Amino acid sequence: MTSSAPFVVRPAGTADVRRIHELLEPFVQKRILLGKDLVVLYGSVQQFVVAEVDGVVIGCGALHVMWDDLAEIRTLIVHEDWLHHGVGRAIVEVLEDRARELGVARLFCLTFEVDFFTRRGFAPIGEQVVDPDVYSQLVRSPDEGVAEFLDLAHVKPNTLGNTRMLKQL
């Protein structure tokens, strides 16, 4: 699947959603990432960027804003044929730029890929990373990613082995 053509990272469109879903499925089967129904992916397509080469999507990632100064990088996936070619790094860089444009000061991720994110300036975090007033607002969110950020008990079975990491922009 690798090509000599360079990849590009661009905003995702609705035509990319089924390919994003295809990229996601093997990681869902391995219990590395949570599954997302197509309807959820379509509803959040504006949060995604994709990496493509020769018209084929080879990676993706999303930026989900959680609070005025906080966003999460989620659903970061690179096709196995394209690992170690800079695709993940390029996706993260574009998502960081988007975060800065939105006024976000901190980026969160929940990951098994600690070394990858450490090289990008993320560091493991403890439990209290927002003040109590913000926590009381965030805990009302129906979003599972927010629950993972807050380290709520009901998501712990989904997050076993993952590391919660944060980066100051």
CSV table of N, CA and C in Angstrom, one decimal:
chain,number,residue,atom,x,y,z
A,1,MET,N,0.8,-1.2,0.0
A,1,MET,CA,0.0,0.0,0.0
A,1,MET,C,0.9,1.3,0.0
A,2,THR,N,2.1,1.2,0.4
A,2,THR,CA,3.0,2.4,0.4
A,2,THR,C,3.2,2.8,-1.0
A,3,SER,N,3.5,4.1,-1.1
A,3,SER,CA,3.7,4.7,-2.4
A,3,SER,C,4.8,5.7,-2.3
A,4,SER,N,5.4,6.0,-3.4
A,4,SER,CA,6.5,7.0,-3.4
A,4,SER,C,5.9,8.5,-3.4
A,5,ALA,N,4.6,8.6,-3.6
A,5,ALA,CA,4.0,9.9,-3.5
A,5,ALA,C,3.9,10.4,-2.1
A,6,PRO,N,4.1,11.7,-1.8
A,6,PRO,CA,3.9,12.2,-0.5
A,6,PRO,C,2.5,12.2,0.0
A,7,PHE,N,2.3,12.0,1.2
A,7,PHE,CA,0.9,12.1,1.8
A,7,PHE,C,0.6,13.6,2.1
A,8,VAL,N,-0.7,13.9,2.1
A,8,VAL,CA,-1.2,15.2,2.5
A,8,VAL,C,-2.2,15.0,3.7
A,9,VAL,N,-2.2,16.0,4.5
A,9,VAL,CA,-3.2,16.0,5.6
A,9,VAL,C,-4.2,17.1,5.3
A,10,ARG,N,-5.5,16.8,5.4
A,10,ARG,CA,-6.5,17.7,5.0
A,10,ARG,C,-7.7,17.5,5.9
A,11,PRO,N,-8.6,18.5,6.0
A,11,PRO,CA,-9.9,18.2,6.7
A,11,PRO,C,-10.7,17.1,6.1
A,12,ALA,N,-11.3,16.3,7.0
A,12,ALA,CA,-12.1,15.2,6.5
A,12,ALA,C,-13.4,15.7,6.0
A,13,GLY,N,-14.0,14.9,5.0
A,13,GLY,CA,-15.3,15.2,4.5
A,13,GLY,C,-16.2,14.0,4.7
A,14,THR,N,-17.4,14.1,4.4
A,14,THR,CA,-18.3,13.0,4.6
A,14,THR,C,-17.9,11.8,3.8
A,15,ALA,N,-17.3,12.0,2.6
A,15,ALA,CA,-16.9,10.9,1.8
A,15,ALA,C,-15.7,10.1,2.4
A,16,ASP,N,-15.1,10.6,3.5
A,16,ASP,CA,-14.0,9.9,4.2
A,16,ASP,C,-14.5,9.0,5.3
A,17,VAL,N,-15.8,9.2,5.8
A,17,VAL,CA,-16.2,8.6,7.0
A,17,VAL,C,-16.1,7.1,6.9
A,18,ARG,N,-16.6,6.4,5.9
A,18,ARG,CA,-16.5,5.0,5.8
A,18,ARG,C,-15.1,4.5,5.9
A,19,ARG,N,-14.1,5.2,5.3
A,19,ARG,CA,-12.7,4.8,5.4
A,19,ARG,C,-12.2,4.9,6.8
A,20,ILE,N,-12.6,6.0,7.4
A,20,ILE,CA,-12.2,6.2,8.8
A,20,ILE,C,-12.7,5.1,9.7
A,21,HIS,N,-13.9,4.7,9.4
A,21,HIS,CA,-14.5,3.5,10.1
A,21,HIS,C,-13.8,2.2,9.9
A,22,GLU,N,-13.3,2.0,8.6
A,22,GLU,CA,-12.5,0.8,8.3
A,22,GLU,C,-11.2,0.9,9.0
A,23,LEU,N,-10.6,2.0,9.1
A,23,LEU,CA,-9.3,2.1,9.8
A,23,LEU,C,-9.5,1.9,11.3
A,24,LEU,N,-10.6,2.3,11.8
A,24,LEU,CA,-10.9,2.1,13.2
A,24,LEU,C,-11.1,0.7,13.7
A,25,GLU,N,-11.8,-0.1,12.8
A,25,GLU,CA,-12.3,-1.4,13.2
A,25,GLU,C,-11.2,-2.3,13.8
A,26,PRO,N,-10.1,-2.5,13.1
A,26,PRO,CA,-9.1,-3.4,13.7
A,26,PRO,C,-8.7,-3.0,15.1
A,27,PHE,N,-8.6,-1.7,15.4
A,27,PHE,CA,-8.2,-1.3,16.8
A,27,PHE,C,-9.4,-1.5,17.8
A,28,VAL,N,-10.6,-1.5,17.3
A,28,VAL,CA,-11.7,-1.8,18.1
A,28,VAL,C,-11.7,-3.3,18.5
A,29,GLN,N,-11.4,-4.1,17.5
A,29,GLN,CA,-11.3,-5.6,17.7
A,29,GLN,C,-10.2,-5.9,18.7
A,30,LYS,N,-9.1,-5.2,18.7
A,30,LYS,CA,-8.0,-5.4,19.6
A,30,LYS,C,-8.2,-4.7,21.0
A,31,ARG,N,-9.4,-4.0,21.1
A,31,ARG,CA,-9.7,-3.3,22.3
A,31,ARG,C,-8.7,-2.2,22.6
A,32,ILE,N,-8.1,-1.6,21.6
A,32,ILE,CA,-7.2,-0.5,21.7
A,32,ILE,C,-8.0,0.9,21.7
A,33,LEU,N,-9.0,0.9,20.8
A,33,LEU,CA,-9.8,2.1,20.7
A,33,LEU,C,-11.3,1.7,20.8
A,34,LEU,N,-12.1,2.7,21.3
A,34,LEU,CA,-13.5,2.4,21.4
A,34,LEU,C,-14.2,2.5,20.0
A,35,GLY,N,-15.1,1.6,19.8
A,35,GLY,CA,-15.8,1.7,18.5
A,35,GLY,C,-16.7,2.9,18.4
A,36,LYS,N,-16.9,3.3,17.2
A,36,LYS,CA,-17.8,4.4,16.9
A,36,LYS,C,-18.7,4.0,15.8
A,37,ASP,N,-20.0,4.2,16.0
A,37,ASP,CA,-21.0,3.9,14.9
A,37,ASP,C,-20.8,4.9,13.8
A,38,LEU,N,-21.2,4.5,12.6
A,38,LEU,CA,-21.1,5.5,11.5
A,38,LEU,C,-21.8,6.8,11.8
A,39,VAL,N,-23.0,6.7,12.4
A,39,VAL,CA,-23.7,7.9,12.7
A,39,VAL,C,-22.9,8.9,13.6
A,40,VAL,N,-22.2,8.3,14.5
A,40,VAL,CA,-21.3,9.2,15.4
A,40,VAL,C,-20.2,9.8,14.6
A,41,LEU,N,-19.6,9.0,13.7
A,41,LEU,CA,-18.5,9.5,12.9
A,41,LEU,C,-19.0,10.6,11.9
A,42,TYR,N,-20.2,10.4,11.3
A,42,TYR,CA,-20.7,11.5,10.4
A,42,TYR,C,-21.0,12.7,11.2
A,43,GLY,N,-21.5,12.6,12.5
A,43,GLY,CA,-21.8,13.7,13.3
A,43,GLY,C,-20.6,14.5,13.8
A,44,SER,N,-19.4,13.8,13.8
A,44,SER,CA,-18.2,14.5,14.2
A,44,SER,C,-17.2,14.7,13.1
A,45,VAL,N,-17.6,14.5,11.9
A,45,VAL,CA,-16.6,14.6,10.8
A,45,VAL,C,-15.9,15.9,10.7
A,46,GLN,N,-16.5,17.0,11.2
A,46,GLN,CA,-15.8,18.3,11.1
A,46,GLN,C,-14.6,18.3,12.1
A,47,GLN,N,-14.6,17.4,13.1
A,47,GLN,CA,-13.5,17.3,14.0
A,47,GLN,C,-12.2,16.6,13.5
A,48,PHE,N,-12.4,15.9,12.4
A,48,PHE,CA,-11.4,15.0,11.8
A,48,PHE,C,-10.6,15.7,10.7
A,49,VAL,N,-9.3,15.2,10.7
A,49,VAL,CA,-8.4,15.4,9.5
A,49,VAL,C,-8.0,14.0,9.1
A,50,VAL,N,-7.7,13.9,7.8
A,50,VAL,CA,-7.2,12.7,7.3
A,50,VAL,C,-5.9,12.9,6.5
A,51,ALA,N,-5.1,11.8,6.5
A,51,ALA,CA,-3.9,11.8,5.7
A,51,ALA,C,-4.2,10.9,4.5
A,52,GLU,N,-3.9,11.4,3.4
A,52,GLU,CA,-4.1,10.6,2.2
A,52,GLU,C,-3.0,10.6,1.2
A,53,VAL,N,-2.9,9.5,0.5
A,53,VAL,CA,-1.9,9.5,-0.6
A,53,VAL,C,-2.5,8.8,-1.8
A,54,ASP,N,-2.3,9.4,-2.9
A,54,ASP,CA,-2.9,8.9,-4.2
A,54,ASP,C,-4.4,8.6,-4.0
A,55,GLY,N,-5.1,9.6,-3.3
A,55,GLY,CA,-6.6,9.5,-3.1
A,55,GLY,C,-7.0,8.5,-2.1
A,56,VAL,N,-6.1,7.8,-1.4
A,56,VAL,CA,-6.5,6.8,-0.4
A,56,VAL,C,-6.2,7.3,1.0
A,57,VAL,N,-7.2,7.3,1.9
A,57,VAL,CA,-7.0,7.7,3.3
A,57,VAL,C,-6.1,6.7,4.0
A,58,ILE,N,-5.0,7.1,4.6
A,58,ILE,CA,-4.1,6.2,5.3
A,58,ILE,C,-4.0,6.5,6.7
A,59,GLY,N,-4.7,7.5,7.2
A,59,GLY,CA,-4.7,7.9,8.6
A,59,GLY,C,-5.7,8.9,8.9
A,60,CYS,N,-6.0,9.1,10.2
A,60,CYS,CA,-6.9,10.1,10.6
A,60,CYS,C,-6.7,10.5,12.1
A,61,GLY,N,-7.3,11.5,12.5
A,61,GLY,CA,-7.3,12.0,13.9
A,61,GLY,C,-8.3,13.1,14.0
A,62,ALA,N,-8.8,13.2,15.3
A,62,ALA,CA,-9.8,14.2,15.5
A,62,ALA,C,-9.4,15.1,16.7
A,63,LEU,N,-10.0,16.3,16.7
A,63,LEU,CA,-9.8,17.3,17.8
A,63,LEU,C,-11.2,17.5,18.3
A,64,HIS,N,-11.3,17.2,19.6
A,64,HIS,CA,-12.6,17.4,20.3
A,64,HIS,C,-12.4,18.4,21.4
A,65,VAL,N,-13.1,19.5,21.3
A,65,VAL,CA,-13.0,20.6,22.3
A,65,VAL,C,-13.8,20.1,23.5
A,66,MET,N,-13.2,20.2,24.7
A,66,MET,CA,-13.9,19.8,25.9
A,66,MET,C,-14.3,21.0,26.8
A,67,TRP,N,-13.5,22.1,26.7
A,67,TRP,CA,-13.7,23.3,27.6
A,67,TRP,C,-13.0,24.4,26.9
A,68,ASP,N,-13.1,25.6,27.5
A,68,ASP,CA,-12.6,26.8,26.8
A,68,ASP,C,-11.1,26.7,26.5
A,69,ASP,N,-10.3,26.0,27.4
A,69,ASP,CA,-8.9,25.9,27.2
A,69,ASP,C,-8.4,24.5,27.0
A,70,LEU,N,-9.3,23.5,26.8
A,70,LEU,CA,-9.0,22.1,26.8
A,70,LEU,C,-9.6,21.4,25.6
A,71,ALA,N,-8.8,20.6,24.9
A,71,ALA,CA,-9.3,19.7,23.8
A,71,ALA,C,-8.6,18.4,23.9
A,72,GLU,N,-9.2,17.4,23.2
A,72,GLU,CA,-8.7,16.1,23.2
A,72,GLU,C,-8.3,15.7,21.8
A,73,ILE,N,-7.1,15.1,21.6
A,73,ILE,CA,-6.8,14.4,20.3
A,73,ILE,C,-7.3,13.0,20.5
A,74,ARG,N,-8.2,12.6,19.6
A,74,ARG,CA,-8.8,11.3,19.7
A,74,ARG,C,-8.9,10.6,18.3
A,75,THR,N,-9.0,9.3,18.3
A,75,THR,CA,-9.2,8.5,17.1
A,75,THR,C,-8.0,8.8,16.2
A,76,LEU,N,-6.8,8.8,16.8
A,76,LEU,CA,-5.6,8.9,16.0
A,76,LEU,C,-5.2,7.5,15.5
A,77,ILE,N,-5.3,7.4,14.1
A,77,ILE,CA,-5.0,6.1,13.5
A,77,ILE,C,-4.1,6.3,12.3
A,78,VAL,N,-3.2,5.4,12.1
A,78,VAL,CA,-2.4,5.3,10.9
A,78,VAL,C,-2.4,3.9,10.4
A,79,HIS,N,-2.7,3.7,9.2
A,79,HIS,CA,-2.6,2.3,8.6
A,79,HIS,C,-1.3,1.7,8.8
A,80,GLU,N,-1.2,0.4,9.2
A,80,GLU,CA,0.0,-0.2,9.5
A,80,GLU,C,1.1,-0.1,8.5
A,81,ASP,N,0.7,0.0,7.2
A,81,ASP,CA,1.7,0.1,6.1
A,81,ASP,C,2.4,1.5,6.1
A,82,TRP,N,1.8,2.4,6.9
A,82,TRP,CA,2.3,3.8,6.9
A,82,TRP,C,2.9,4.2,8.2
A,83,LEU,N,3.0,3.2,9.1
A,83,LEU,CA,3.7,3.6,10.4
A,83,LEU,C,5.1,3.9,10.2
A,84,HIS,N,5.6,4.9,11.0
A,84,HIS,CA,7.0,5.3,11.0
A,84,HIS,C,7.4,6.0,9.7
A,85,HIS,N,6.4,6.7,9.1
A,85,HIS,CA,6.6,7.5,7.9
A,85,HIS,C,6.2,9.0,8.2
A,86,GLY,N,6.0,9.3,9.4
A,86,GLY,CA,5.7,10.7,9.8
A,86,GLY,C,4.2,11.0,9.7
A,87,VAL,N,3.3,10.1,9.4
A,87,VAL,CA,1.9,10.3,9.2
A,87,VAL,C,1.3,10.8,10.5
A,88,GLY,N,1.5,10.0,11.5
A,88,GLY,CA,0.9,10.3,12.8
A,88,GLY,C,1.4,11.7,13.3
A,89,ARG,N,2.7,11.9,13.2
A,89,ARG,CA,3.2,13.2,13.6
A,89,ARG,C,2.6,14.4,12.8
A,90,ALA,N,2.4,14.2,11.5
A,90,ALA,CA,1.8,15.3,10.7
A,90,ALA,C,0.3,15.5,11.1
A,91,ILE,N,-0.4,14.4,11.4
A,91,ILE,CA,-1.8,14.6,11.8
A,91,ILE,C,-1.8,15.4,13.2
A,92,VAL,N,-1.0,15.0,14.1
A,92,VAL,CA,-1.0,15.7,15.4
A,92,VAL,C,-0.6,17.1,15.2
A,93,GLU,N,0.3,17.4,14.4
A,93,GLU,CA,0.7,18.8,14.2
A,93,GLU,C,-0.4,19.7,13.6
A,94,VAL,N,-1.2,19.1,12.7
A,94,VAL,CA,-2.3,19.8,12.1
A,94,VAL,C,-3.4,20.0,13.2
A,95,LEU,N,-3.6,19.0,14.0
A,95,LEU,CA,-4.6,19.1,15.1
A,95,LEU,C,-4.2,20.1,16.2
A,96,GLU,N,-2.9,20.2,16.4
A,96,GLU,CA,-2.4,21.2,17.4
A,96,GLU,C,-2.6,22.6,16.8
A,97,ASP,N,-2.4,22.8,15.5
A,97,ASP,CA,-2.6,24.1,14.9
A,97,ASP,C,-4.1,24.4,15.0
A,98,ARG,N,-5.0,23.5,14.7
A,98,ARG,CA,-6.4,23.7,14.8
A,98,ARG,C,-6.7,24.2,16.3
A,99,ALA,N,-6.2,23.5,17.2
A,99,ALA,CA,-6.4,23.8,18.6
A,99,ALA,C,-6.0,25.2,18.9
A,100,ARG,N,-4.8,25.6,18.5
A,100,ARG,CA,-4.3,27.0,18.7
A,100,ARG,C,-5.3,28.0,18.1
A,101,GLU,N,-5.7,27.7,16.8
A,101,GLU,CA,-6.7,28.6,16.2
A,101,GLU,C,-8.0,28.8,16.9
A,102,LEU,N,-8.4,27.7,17.6
A,102,LEU,CA,-9.6,27.8,18.4
A,102,LEU,C,-9.4,28.4,19.8
A,103,GLY,N,-8.2,28.7,20.2
A,103,GLY,CA,-7.9,29.3,21.5
A,103,GLY,C,-7.6,28.3,22.6
A,104,VAL,N,-7.4,27.0,22.2
A,104,VAL,CA,-7.2,26.0,23.2
A,104,VAL,C,-5.8,26.1,23.7
A,105,ALA,N,-5.6,25.9,25.0
A,105,ALA,CA,-4.2,26.0,25.6
A,105,ALA,C,-3.7,24.7,26.0
A,106,ARG,N,-4.5,23.7,26.2
A,106,ARG,CA,-4.1,22.4,26.6
A,106,ARG,C,-4.7,21.3,25.8
A,107,LEU,N,-3.9,20.3,25.5
A,107,LEU,CA,-4.4,19.1,24.7
A,107,LEU,C,-4.3,17.9,25.6
A,108,PHE,N,-5.3,17.1,25.6
A,108,PHE,CA,-5.4,15.8,26.3
A,108,PHE,C,-5.4,14.7,25.3
A,109,CYS,N,-4.8,13.5,25.7
A,109,CYS,CA,-5.0,12.3,24.9
A,109,CYS,C,-5.0,11.1,25.9
A,110,LEU,N,-5.6,10.1,25.6
A,110,LEU,CA,-5.6,8.8,26.3
A,110,LEU,C,-5.0,7.8,25.4
A,111,THR,N,-3.9,7.2,25.7
A,111,THR,CA,-3.2,6.4,24.7
A,111,THR,C,-2.4,5.3,25.3
A,112,PHE,N,-2.1,4.3,24.4
A,112,PHE,CA,-1.1,3.3,24.7
A,112,PHE,C,0.2,3.7,24.2
A,113,GLU,N,0.2,4.7,23.3
A,113,GLU,CA,1.4,5.1,22.6
A,113,GLU,C,2.1,6.3,23.3
A,114,VAL,N,2.6,6.0,24.5
A,114,VAL,CA,3.2,7.0,25.4
A,114,VAL,C,4.4,7.6,24.8
A,115,ASP,N,5.3,6.8,24.3
A,115,ASP,CA,6.5,7.3,23.7
A,115,ASP,C,6.3,8.3,22.5
A,116,PHE,N,5.3,7.9,21.7
A,116,PHE,CA,4.9,8.8,20.5
A,116,PHE,C,4.5,10.2,21.0
A,117,PHE,N,3.6,10.2,22.0
A,117,PHE,CA,3.1,11.4,22.5
A,117,PHE,C,4.1,12.2,23.4
A,118,THR,N,4.9,11.5,24.1
A,118,THR,CA,6.0,12.1,24.9
A,118,THR,C,6.9,12.9,23.9
A,119,ARG,N,7.3,12.3,22.8
A,119,ARG,CA,8.1,13.0,21.8
A,119,ARG,C,7.4,14.3,21.3
A,120,ARG,N,6.1,14.3,21.4
A,120,ARG,CA,5.4,15.5,20.9
A,120,ARG,C,5.1,16.5,22.0
A,121,GLY,N,5.7,16.3,23.2
A,121,GLY,CA,5.5,17.3,24.3
A,121,GLY,C,4.4,17.0,25.3
A,122,PHE,N,3.8,15.8,25.2
A,122,PHE,CA,2.8,15.4,26.1
A,122,PHE,C,3.4,14.8,27.3
A,123,ALA,N,2.8,14.9,28.5
A,123,ALA,CA,3.3,14.2,29.7
A,123,ALA,C,2.1,13.6,30.4
A,124,PRO,N,2.4,12.5,31.1
A,124,PRO,CA,1.4,11.8,31.9
A,124,PRO,C,0.8,12.8,33.0
A,125,ILE,N,-0.5,12.6,33.2
A,125,ILE,CA,-1.1,13.5,34.2
A,125,ILE,C,-1.7,12.7,35.3
A,126,GLY,N,-2.0,13.3,36.4
A,126,GLY,CA,-2.7,12.8,37.6
A,126,GLY,C,-4.2,12.9,37.4
A,127,GLU,N,-4.9,13.0,38.5
A,127,GLU,CA,-6.4,13.0,38.4
A,127,GLU,C,-6.9,14.4,38.4
A,128,GLN,N,-6.4,15.4,39.1
A,128,GLN,CA,-7.0,16.7,39.2
A,128,GLN,C,-6.3,17.7,38.2
A,129,VAL,N,-6.8,17.8,37.0
A,129,VAL,CA,-6.2,18.7,36.1
A,129,VAL,C,-7.1,19.9,35.7
A,130,VAL,N,-8.3,19.9,36.3
A,130,VAL,CA,-9.2,21.1,36.1
A,130,VAL,C,-9.7,21.4,37.5
A,131,ASP,N,-10.0,22.7,37.7
A,131,ASP,CA,-10.5,23.1,39.0
A,131,ASP,C,-11.9,22.6,39.2
A,132,PRO,N,-12.4,22.6,40.5
A,132,PRO,CA,-13.6,22.0,40.8
A,132,PRO,C,-14.8,22.5,40.1
A,133,ASP,N,-14.8,23.8,39.8
A,133,ASP,CA,-16.0,24.4,39.0
A,133,ASP,C,-16.1,23.8,37.6
A,134,VAL,N,-14.9,23.7,37.0
A,134,VAL,CA,-14.9,23.1,35.6
A,134,VAL,C,-15.3,21.7,35.7
A,135,TYR,N,-14.7,20.9,36.7
A,135,TYR,CA,-15.1,19.5,36.8
A,135,TYR,C,-16.6,19.3,36.9
A,136,SER,N,-17.2,20.2,37.7
A,136,SER,CA,-18.7,20.0,37.9
A,136,SER,C,-19.4,20.3,36.6
A,137,GLN,N,-18.9,21.0,35.7
A,137,GLN,CA,-19.5,21.2,34.4
A,137,GLN,C,-19.2,20.0,33.5
A,138,LEU,N,-17.9,19.6,33.4
A,138,LEU,CA,-17.5,18.5,32.6
A,138,LEU,C,-18.2,17.2,32.9
A,139,VAL,N,-18.4,17.0,34.2
A,139,VAL,CA,-19.0,15.7,34.6
A,139,VAL,C,-20.4,15.5,34.0
A,140,ARG,N,-21.0,16.6,33.6
A,140,ARG,CA,-22.4,16.6,33.0
A,140,ARG,C,-22.4,16.1,31.5
A,141,SER,N,-21.2,16.1,30.9
A,141,SER,CA,-21.1,15.8,29.5
A,141,SER,C,-21.5,14.3,29.3
A,142,PRO,N,-22.2,14.0,28.2
A,142,PRO,CA,-22.5,12.6,27.8
A,142,PRO,C,-21.4,12.0,27.0
A,143,ASP,N,-20.4,12.8,26.7
A,143,ASP,CA,-19.3,12.3,25.9
A,143,ASP,C,-18.4,11.4,26.7
A,144,GLU,N,-18.1,10.2,26.1
A,144,GLU,CA,-17.2,9.2,26.8
A,144,GLU,C,-15.8,9.7,26.9
A,145,GLY,N,-15.3,10.5,25.9
A,145,GLY,CA,-14.0,11.0,26.0
A,145,GLY,C,-13.8,12.0,27.2
A,146,VAL,N,-14.8,12.7,27.5
A,146,VAL,CA,-14.8,13.6,28.7
A,146,VAL,C,-14.7,12.8,29.9
A,147,ALA,N,-15.5,11.7,30.0
A,147,ALA,CA,-15.5,10.8,31.1
A,147,ALA,C,-14.1,10.2,31.3
A,148,GLU,N,-13.5,9.8,30.2
A,148,GLU,CA,-12.1,9.3,30.2
A,148,GLU,C,-11.2,10.3,30.7
A,149,PHE,N,-11.3,11.5,30.3
A,149,PHE,CA,-10.4,12.6,30.8
A,149,PHE,C,-10.6,12.8,32.3
A,150,LEU,N,-11.8,12.7,32.8
A,150,LEU,CA,-12.1,12.9,34.2
A,150,LEU,C,-11.7,11.6,35.0
A,151,ASP,N,-11.4,10.5,34.3
A,151,ASP,CA,-11.1,9.3,34.9
A,151,ASP,C,-12.2,8.7,35.8
A,152,LEU,N,-13.5,8.9,35.2
A,152,LEU,CA,-14.6,8.4,36.0
A,152,LEU,C,-14.7,6.9,36.0
A,153,ALA,N,-15.2,6.4,37.1
A,153,ALA,CA,-15.2,4.9,37.3
A,153,ALA,C,-15.9,4.2,36.2
A,154,HIS,N,-17.0,4.7,35.6
A,154,HIS,CA,-17.7,3.9,34.7
A,154,HIS,C,-17.0,3.6,33.4
A,155,VAL,N,-15.9,4.4,33.1
A,155,VAL,CA,-15.1,4.2,31.9
A,155,VAL,C,-13.9,3.4,32.1
A,156,LYS,N,-13.5,3.1,33.4
A,156,LYS,CA,-12.3,2.4,33.7
A,156,LYS,C,-12.1,1.1,33.0
A,157,PRO,N,-13.1,0.3,32.8
A,157,PRO,CA,-12.9,-0.9,32.0
A,157,PRO,C,-12.4,-0.7,30.6
A,158,ASN,N,-12.8,0.5,30.0
A,158,ASN,CA,-12.4,0.8,28.6
A,158,ASN,C,-11.0,1.4,28.6
A,159,THR,N,-10.5,1.9,29.7
A,159,THR,CA,-9.2,2.6,29.7
A,159,THR,C,-8.1,1.9,30.3
A,160,LEU,N,-8.3,0.6,30.7
A,160,LEU,CA,-7.2,-0.1,31.4
A,160,LEU,C,-6.0,-0.2,30.5
A,161,GLY,N,-4.8,0.2,31.1
A,161,GLY,CA,-3.6,0.1,30.4
A,161,GLY,C,-3.3,1.4,29.6
A,162,ASN,N,-4.2,2.3,29.4
A,162,ASN,CA,-4.0,3.6,28.7
A,162,ASN,C,-3.4,4.6,29.7
A,163,THR,N,-2.7,5.5,29.1
A,163,THR,CA,-2.1,6.6,29.9
A,163,THR,C,-2.8,7.9,29.5
A,164,ARG,N,-3.2,8.6,30.5
A,164,ARG,CA,-3.8,10.0,30.3
A,164,ARG,C,-2.6,11.0,30.3
A,165,MET,N,-2.6,11.7,29.2
A,165,MET,CA,-1.5,12.6,28.9
A,165,MET,C,-2.0,14.0,28.6
A,166,LEU,N,-1.2,15.0,28.8
A,166,LEU,CA,-1.6,16.4,28.6
A,166,LEU,C,-0.4,17.2,28.0
A,167,LYS,N,-0.7,18.1,27.2
A,167,LYS,CA,0.3,19.0,26.6
A,167,LYS,C,-0.2,20.5,26.7
A,168,GLN,N,0.7,21.3,27.1
A,168,GLN,CA,0.5,22.8,27.2
A,168,GLN,C,0.9,23.3,25.8
A,169,LEU,N,0.0,24.0,25.1
A,169,LEU,CA,0.3,24.6,23.8
A,169,LEU,C,0.9,26.0,24.0
